[in-house]
Coordinates of C-alpha atoms in Angstrom, one line a residue:
Chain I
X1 CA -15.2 -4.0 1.6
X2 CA -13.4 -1.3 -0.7
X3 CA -14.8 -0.3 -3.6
X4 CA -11.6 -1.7 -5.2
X5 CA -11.7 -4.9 -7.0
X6 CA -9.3 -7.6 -8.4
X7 CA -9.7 -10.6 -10.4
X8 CA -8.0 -13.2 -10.0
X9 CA -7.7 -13.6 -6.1
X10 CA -5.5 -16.3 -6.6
X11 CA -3.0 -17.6 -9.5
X12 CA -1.0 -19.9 -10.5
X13 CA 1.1 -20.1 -13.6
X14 CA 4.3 -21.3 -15.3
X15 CA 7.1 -19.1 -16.8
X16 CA 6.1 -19.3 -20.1
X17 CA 2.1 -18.8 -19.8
X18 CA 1.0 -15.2 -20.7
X19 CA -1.8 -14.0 -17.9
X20 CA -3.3 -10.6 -16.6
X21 CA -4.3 -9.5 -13.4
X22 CA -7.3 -7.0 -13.7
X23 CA -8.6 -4.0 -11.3
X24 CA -11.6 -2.1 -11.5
X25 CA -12.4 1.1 -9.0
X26 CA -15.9 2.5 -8.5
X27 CA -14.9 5.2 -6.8
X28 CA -14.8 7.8 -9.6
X29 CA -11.4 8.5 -9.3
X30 CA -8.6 9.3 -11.5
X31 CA -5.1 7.9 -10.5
X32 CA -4.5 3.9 -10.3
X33 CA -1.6 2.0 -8.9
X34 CA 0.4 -1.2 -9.0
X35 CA 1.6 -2.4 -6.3
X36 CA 4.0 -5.5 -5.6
X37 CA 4.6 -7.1 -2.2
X38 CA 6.6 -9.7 -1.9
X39 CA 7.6 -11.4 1.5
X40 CA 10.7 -9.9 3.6
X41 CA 10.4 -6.3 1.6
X42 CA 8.6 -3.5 1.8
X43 CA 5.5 -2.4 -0.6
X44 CA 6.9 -1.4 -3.9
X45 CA 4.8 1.0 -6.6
X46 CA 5.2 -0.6 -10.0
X47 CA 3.0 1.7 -12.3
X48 CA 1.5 5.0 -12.1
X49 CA -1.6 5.6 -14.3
X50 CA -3.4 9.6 -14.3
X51 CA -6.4 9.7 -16.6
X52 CA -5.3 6.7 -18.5
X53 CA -2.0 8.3 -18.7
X54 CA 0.8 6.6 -17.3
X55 CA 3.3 9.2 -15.4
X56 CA 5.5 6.2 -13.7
X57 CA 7.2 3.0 -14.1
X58 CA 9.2 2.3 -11.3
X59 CA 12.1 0.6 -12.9
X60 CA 9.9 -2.5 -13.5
X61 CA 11.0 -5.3 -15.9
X62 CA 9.3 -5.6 -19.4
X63 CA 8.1 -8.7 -18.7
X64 CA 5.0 -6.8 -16.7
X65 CA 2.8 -4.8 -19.0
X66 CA 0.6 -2.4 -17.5
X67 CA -3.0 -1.5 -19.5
X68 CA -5.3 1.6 -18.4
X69 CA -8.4 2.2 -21.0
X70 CA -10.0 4.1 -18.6
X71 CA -10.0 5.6 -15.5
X72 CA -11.9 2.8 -13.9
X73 CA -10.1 -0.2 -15.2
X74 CA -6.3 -1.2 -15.0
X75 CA -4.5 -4.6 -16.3
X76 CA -1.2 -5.8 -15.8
X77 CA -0.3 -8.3 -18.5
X78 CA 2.5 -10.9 -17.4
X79 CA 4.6 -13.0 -19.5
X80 CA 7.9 -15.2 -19.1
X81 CA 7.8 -14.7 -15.5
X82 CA 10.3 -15.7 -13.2
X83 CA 10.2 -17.5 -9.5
X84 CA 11.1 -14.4 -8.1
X85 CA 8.2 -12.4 -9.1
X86 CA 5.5 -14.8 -7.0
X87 CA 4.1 -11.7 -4.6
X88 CA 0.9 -10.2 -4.1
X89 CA -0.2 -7.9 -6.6
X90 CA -1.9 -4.6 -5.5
X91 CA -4.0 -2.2 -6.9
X92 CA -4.9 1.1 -5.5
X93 CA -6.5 4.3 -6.8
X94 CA -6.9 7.8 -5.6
X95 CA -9.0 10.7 -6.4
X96 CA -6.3 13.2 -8.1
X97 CA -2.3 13.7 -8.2
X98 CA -2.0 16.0 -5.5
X99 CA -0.6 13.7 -3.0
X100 CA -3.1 15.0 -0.8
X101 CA -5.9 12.2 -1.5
X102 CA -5.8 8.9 0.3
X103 CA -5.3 6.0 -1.5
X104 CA -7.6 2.6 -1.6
X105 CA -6.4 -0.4 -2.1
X106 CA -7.7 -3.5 -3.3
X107 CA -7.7 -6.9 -1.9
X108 CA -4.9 -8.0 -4.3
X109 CA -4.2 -10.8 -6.4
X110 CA -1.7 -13.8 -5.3
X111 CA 0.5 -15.1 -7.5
X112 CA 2.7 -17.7 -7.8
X113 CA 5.3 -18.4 -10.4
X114 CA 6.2 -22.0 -10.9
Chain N
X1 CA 16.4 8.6 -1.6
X2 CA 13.5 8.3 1.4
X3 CA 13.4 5.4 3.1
X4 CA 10.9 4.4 5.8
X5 CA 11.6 2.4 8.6
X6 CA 8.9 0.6 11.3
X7 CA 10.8 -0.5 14.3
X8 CA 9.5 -3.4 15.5
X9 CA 9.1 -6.0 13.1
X10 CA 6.8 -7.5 15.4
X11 CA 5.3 -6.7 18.4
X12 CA 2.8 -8.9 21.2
X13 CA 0.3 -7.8 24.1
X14 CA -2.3 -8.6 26.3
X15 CA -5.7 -7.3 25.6
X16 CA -6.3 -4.0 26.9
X17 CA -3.1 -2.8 27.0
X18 CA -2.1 0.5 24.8
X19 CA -0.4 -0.3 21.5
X20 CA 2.3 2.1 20.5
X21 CA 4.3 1.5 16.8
X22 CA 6.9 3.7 15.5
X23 CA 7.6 4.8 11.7
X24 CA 10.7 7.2 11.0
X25 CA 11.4 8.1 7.9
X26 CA 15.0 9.8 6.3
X27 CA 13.8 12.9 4.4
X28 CA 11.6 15.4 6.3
X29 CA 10.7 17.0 3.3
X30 CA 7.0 14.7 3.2
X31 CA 4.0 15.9 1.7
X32 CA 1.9 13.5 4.3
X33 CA 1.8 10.2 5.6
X34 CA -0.7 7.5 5.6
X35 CA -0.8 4.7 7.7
X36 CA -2.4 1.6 6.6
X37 CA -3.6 -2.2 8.3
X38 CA -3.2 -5.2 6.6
X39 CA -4.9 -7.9 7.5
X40 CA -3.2 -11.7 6.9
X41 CA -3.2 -11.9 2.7
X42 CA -5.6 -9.4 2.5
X43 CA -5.5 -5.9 0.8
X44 CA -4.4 -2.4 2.8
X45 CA -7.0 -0.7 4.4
X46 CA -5.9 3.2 5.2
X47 CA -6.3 4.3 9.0
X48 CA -5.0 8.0 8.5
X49 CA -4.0 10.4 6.7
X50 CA -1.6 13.3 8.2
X51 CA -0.8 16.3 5.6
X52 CA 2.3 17.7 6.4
X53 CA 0.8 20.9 8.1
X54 CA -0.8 18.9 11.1
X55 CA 1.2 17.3 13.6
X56 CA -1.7 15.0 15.0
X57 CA -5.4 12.7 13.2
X58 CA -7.7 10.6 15.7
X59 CA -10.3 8.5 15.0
X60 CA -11.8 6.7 17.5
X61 CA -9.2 4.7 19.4
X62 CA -6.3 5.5 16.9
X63 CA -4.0 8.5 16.9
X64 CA -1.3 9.5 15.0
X65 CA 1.6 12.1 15.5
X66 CA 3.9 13.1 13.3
X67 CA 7.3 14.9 13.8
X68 CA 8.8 16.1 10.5
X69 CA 11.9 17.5 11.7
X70 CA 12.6 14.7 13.4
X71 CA 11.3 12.4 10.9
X72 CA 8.9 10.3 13.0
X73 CA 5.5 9.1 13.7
X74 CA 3.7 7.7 16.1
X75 CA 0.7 5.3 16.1
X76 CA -1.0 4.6 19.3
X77 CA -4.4 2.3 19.7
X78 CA -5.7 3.3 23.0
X79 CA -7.1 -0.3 24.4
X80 CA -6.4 -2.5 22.4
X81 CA -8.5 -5.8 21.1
X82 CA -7.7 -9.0 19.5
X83 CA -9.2 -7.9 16.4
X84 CA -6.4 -5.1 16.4
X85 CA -4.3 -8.2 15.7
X86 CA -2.9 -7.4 11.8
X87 CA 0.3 -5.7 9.9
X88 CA 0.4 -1.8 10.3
X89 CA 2.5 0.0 7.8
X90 CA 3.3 3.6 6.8
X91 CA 4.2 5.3 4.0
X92 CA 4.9 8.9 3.0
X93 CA 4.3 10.5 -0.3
X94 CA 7.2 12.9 -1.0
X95 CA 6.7 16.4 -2.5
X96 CA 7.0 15.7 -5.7
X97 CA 3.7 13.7 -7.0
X98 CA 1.6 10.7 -5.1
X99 CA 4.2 7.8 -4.9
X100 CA 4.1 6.3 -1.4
X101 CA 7.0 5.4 0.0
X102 CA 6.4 2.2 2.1
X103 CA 7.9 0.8 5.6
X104 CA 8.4 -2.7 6.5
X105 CA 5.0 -2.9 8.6
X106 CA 4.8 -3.6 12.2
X107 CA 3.0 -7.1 13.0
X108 CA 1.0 -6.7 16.2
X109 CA -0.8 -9.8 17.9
X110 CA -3.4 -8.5 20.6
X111 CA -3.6 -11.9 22.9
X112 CA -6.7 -12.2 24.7

């Protein structure tokens, strides 16, 4: 088991419900990622966060709303979601920038957009 | 723009047998490459790590190669087992910070 952790596992919602998917690492690192993964396409980075900082958004609609109040902890608040963005949502976090560290991931949450 | 490409999609063998999946990649100019297993609906768990500098990683029955100027990598899993059955991907992170760039994964069933 990684020291990565995601709540929900699972979730369902409709388009107009307002959720969020939390990650918490206790690895004492300092960069966290979102992740989206949806079938037939490759892993896609959504957010970027370094020291609570966030240093990317990949193009990613409004309608995801990414929260880091510390290193540890990440959210992604969701709201007016479409049909299209039922994936599995991924979080990761490394121990610097550098490129150089690995990255872990967690065991993601599944959601599903009805 | 790097892309990453795993050819194949999919790929089956008999237990024992040597398991060998490819990952290319269009921009040489990596900072390293990591690849990753995925088990069915479950998170990524990260296998190895090459830094650009090295050409080869082992551990235990994996090793991976990499060829920047040709843009490649190989994964082989000497003898392989049914619980080798899962989704491999790799991804690079370019020069310029930690974003991975992701392929399409390789699903490998190990039959027994």
């Amino acid at each position: 088991e990684t020291g990565v952790t995601q709540t929900p596992r699972h979730l369902v919602m409709g388009m107009t419900n307002k959720k969020s998917l939390k990650c918490e690492q206790h690895l004492g690192h300092n960069a966290m990622y979102w992740y989206k993964q949806s079938a037939k396409k490759p892993l896609e980075l959504m957010f970027v966060y370094n020291f609570k900082e966030q240093t990317e958004n990949n193009s990613v609609p409004s309608r995801f709303s990414p929260e880091c109040p510390n290193s540890s902890h990440l959210f992604l608040h969701l709201h007016t979601l479409q049909p299209e963005d039922s994936a599995l949502y991924l979080c990761a976090s490394s121990q610097g920038m550098a490129g150089t560290y690995e990255q872990y991931f967690g065991p993601g949450t599944r959601l599903t957009v009805t | 723009k790097q892309e990453v490409t795993q050819i194949p999609a999919a790929l089956s063998v008999p237990e024992g047998e040597n398991l060998v999946l490819n990952c290319s990649f269009t921009d040489s100019a990596i900072y390293n490459l990591q690849w990753f297993r995925q088990d069915p609906g479950k998170g990524l768990t990260s296998l190895l790590l090459i830094q650009s500098s090295q050409r080869e990683q082992t551990s235990g029955r994996l090793n991976a190669s990499l060829d920047k100027s040709s843009g490649r990598s190989t994964l082989y899993i000497a003898a392989s087992q049914p619980g080798d059955s899962a989704t491999y991907l790799c991804a690079v992170v370019v020069a310029a910070g930690n974003k991975l760039t992701f392929g399409g994964g390789t699903r490998v069933l190990v039959k027994p």
